[in-house]
Amino acid sequence: MTDAFDLYKTPDSQKAGSLYRNLEGAAKRQIAVLSEQNRKDFEQVKTTLKESFGDTAPVSVIMGGFYNRVQGQQESINAYALVLQEILKRADRRRGSSLVDEDTILRDKFIDGLRDPELQR
């Protein structure tokens, strides 16, 4: 949402209200209980949403899932590759940066986790 606000040059005074109007369910209720001042503060709204609904798993747990992941019995190679990429992106978001040699790590794990040993060569 922040990127959209930047792209459309949304004034700071309108960001929190625009975000609130686009929320639904529990997220909208979470912001509705904030004080009026905090509901109008875009940074406060973002912080509240991240604290309430953001990913809280430690990077080590996420990366453990990455290294333990193998291609499932009925999983296509493409689906397996996408899951590995998603796990790494999740770890990047939690870490706040990418791994230094992320492409090599992804390639190696992809190959190691393939079901068909012939494809691992």
GROMACS .gro file of C-alpha atoms in nm:
model
  121
    1MET     CA    1   0.000   0.000   0.000
    2THR     CA    2   0.288   0.234   0.078
    3ASP     CA    3   0.415   0.195  -0.279
    4ALA     CA    4   0.072   0.287  -0.417
    5PHE     CA    5   0.059   0.595  -0.196
    6ASP     CA    6   0.402   0.699  -0.322
    7LEU     CA    7   0.310   0.630  -0.684
    8TYR     CA    8  -0.008   0.838  -0.664
    9LYS     CA    9   0.153   1.102  -0.441
   10THR     CA   10  -0.113   1.058  -0.175
   11PRO     CA   11  -0.086   1.333   0.088
   12ASP     CA   12   0.023   1.207   0.431
   13SER     CA   13  -0.301   1.340   0.578
   14GLN     CA   14  -0.503   1.097   0.362
   15LYS     CA   15  -0.297   0.778   0.390
   16ALA     CA   16  -0.436   0.642   0.718
   17GLY     CA   17  -0.797   0.704   0.614
   18SER     CA   18  -0.744   0.544   0.274
   19LEU     CA   19  -0.585   0.239   0.431
   20TYR     CA   20  -0.864   0.208   0.689
   21ARG     CA   21  -1.136   0.224   0.423
   22ASN     CA   22  -0.975  -0.068   0.241
   23LEU     CA   23  -0.946  -0.293   0.545
   24GLU     CA   24  -1.195  -0.567   0.625
   25GLY     CA   25  -1.277  -0.803   0.910
   26ALA     CA   26  -1.043  -0.833   1.206
   27ALA     CA   27  -0.792  -0.586   1.061
   28LYS     CA   28  -1.056  -0.314   1.033
   29ARG     CA   29  -1.182  -0.386   1.385
   30GLN     CA   30  -0.826  -0.370   1.520
   31ILE     CA   31  -0.782  -0.019   1.381
   32ALA     CA   32  -1.133   0.091   1.478
   33VAL     CA   33  -1.050   0.053   1.847
   34LEU     CA   34  -0.750   0.288   1.826
   35SER     CA   35  -0.790   0.642   1.949
   36GLU     CA   36  -0.897   0.890   1.684
   37GLN     CA   37  -0.551   1.045   1.687
   38ASN     CA   38  -0.383   0.708   1.629
   39ARG     CA   39  -0.634   0.611   1.357
   40LYS     CA   40  -0.527   0.922   1.164
   41ASP     CA   41  -0.155   0.843   1.203
   42PHE     CA   42  -0.050   0.628   0.907
   43GLU     CA   43   0.267   0.501   1.078
   44GLN     CA   44   0.069   0.405   1.389
   45VAL     CA   45  -0.190   0.221   1.177
   46LYS     CA   46   0.087   0.030   0.993
   47THR     CA   47   0.261  -0.057   1.319
   48THR     CA   48  -0.062  -0.180   1.478
   49LEU     CA   49  -0.140  -0.400   1.177
   50LYS     CA   50   0.210  -0.544   1.168
   51GLU     CA   51   0.203  -0.619   1.540
   52SER     CA   52  -0.138  -0.782   1.515
   53PHE     CA   53  -0.112  -0.968   1.187
   54GLY     CA   54   0.253  -0.965   1.083
   55ASP     CA   55   0.478  -1.266   1.057
   56THR     CA   56   0.638  -1.336   1.395
   57ALA     CA   57   0.830  -1.653   1.315
   58PRO     CA   58   1.205  -1.623   1.378
   59VAL     CA   59   1.421  -1.629   1.066
   60SER     CA   60   1.590  -1.946   1.193
   61VAL     CA   61   1.255  -2.128   1.199
   62ILE     CA   62   1.167  -2.007   0.849
   63MET     CA   63   1.506  -2.111   0.715
   64GLY     CA   64   1.473  -2.448   0.889
   65GLY     CA   65   1.152  -2.500   0.694
   66PHE     CA   66   1.336  -2.401   0.376
   67TYR     CA   67   1.618  -2.651   0.430
   68ASN     CA   68   1.380  -2.930   0.532
   69ARG     CA   69   1.149  -2.878   0.231
   70VAL     CA   70   1.150  -3.146  -0.038
   71GLN     CA   71   0.932  -3.193  -0.344
   72GLY     CA   72   0.604  -3.359  -0.250
   73GLN     CA   73   0.484  -3.681  -0.412
   74GLN     CA   74   0.216  -3.511  -0.625
   75GLU     CA   75   0.389  -3.171  -0.644
   76SER     CA   76   0.506  -3.042  -0.981
   77ILE     CA   77   0.861  -2.919  -1.020
   78ASN     CA   78   0.728  -2.568  -1.085
   79ALA     CA   79   0.513  -2.569  -0.771
   80TYR     CA   80   0.809  -2.694  -0.566
   81ALA     CA   81   1.034  -2.418  -0.704
   82LEU     CA   82   0.773  -2.152  -0.625
   83VAL     CA   83   0.732  -2.272  -0.266
   84LEU     CA   84   1.108  -2.252  -0.211
   85GLN     CA   85   1.113  -1.897  -0.351
   86GLU     CA   86   0.820  -1.796  -0.129
   87ILE     CA   87   0.991  -1.933   0.182
   88LEU     CA   88   1.311  -1.742   0.104
   89LYS     CA   89   1.117  -1.419   0.040
   90ARG     CA   90   0.939  -1.464   0.373
   91ALA     CA   91   1.278  -1.502   0.545
   92ASP     CA   92   1.407  -1.193   0.362
   93ARG     CA   93   1.111  -0.988   0.486
   94ARG     CA   94   1.168  -1.101   0.845
   95ARG     CA   95   1.544  -1.047   0.818
   96GLY     CA   96   1.508  -0.711   0.644
   97SER     CA   97   1.753  -0.803   0.369
   98SER     CA   98   1.839  -1.075   0.120
   99LEU     CA   99   2.102  -1.341   0.174
  100VAL     CA  100   2.434  -1.267   0.009
  101ASP     CA  101   2.432  -1.571  -0.220
  102GLU     CA  102   2.055  -1.629  -0.234
  103ASP     CA  103   2.040  -1.756  -0.594
  104THR     CA  104   2.303  -2.023  -0.526
  105ILE     CA  105   2.134  -2.130  -0.202
  106LEU     CA  106   1.799  -2.152  -0.381
  107ARG     CA  107   1.944  -2.351  -0.672
  108ASP     CA  108   2.126  -2.596  -0.446
  109LYS     CA  109   1.822  -2.657  -0.224
  110PHE     CA  110   1.598  -2.696  -0.528
  111ILE     CA  111   1.824  -2.965  -0.675
  112ASP     CA  112   1.873  -3.144  -0.342
  113GLY     CA  113   1.499  -3.157  -0.275
  114LEU     CA  114   1.387  -3.297  -0.610
  115ARG     CA  115   1.207  -3.633  -0.595
  116ASP     CA  116   1.371  -3.776  -0.905
  117PRO     CA  117   1.741  -3.855  -0.840
  118GLU     CA  118   1.807  -3.841  -1.214
  119LEU     CA  119   1.713  -3.474  -1.217
  120GLN     CA  120   1.953  -3.403  -0.931
  121ARG     CA  121   2.257  -3.477  -1.148
   0.00000   0.00000   0.00000
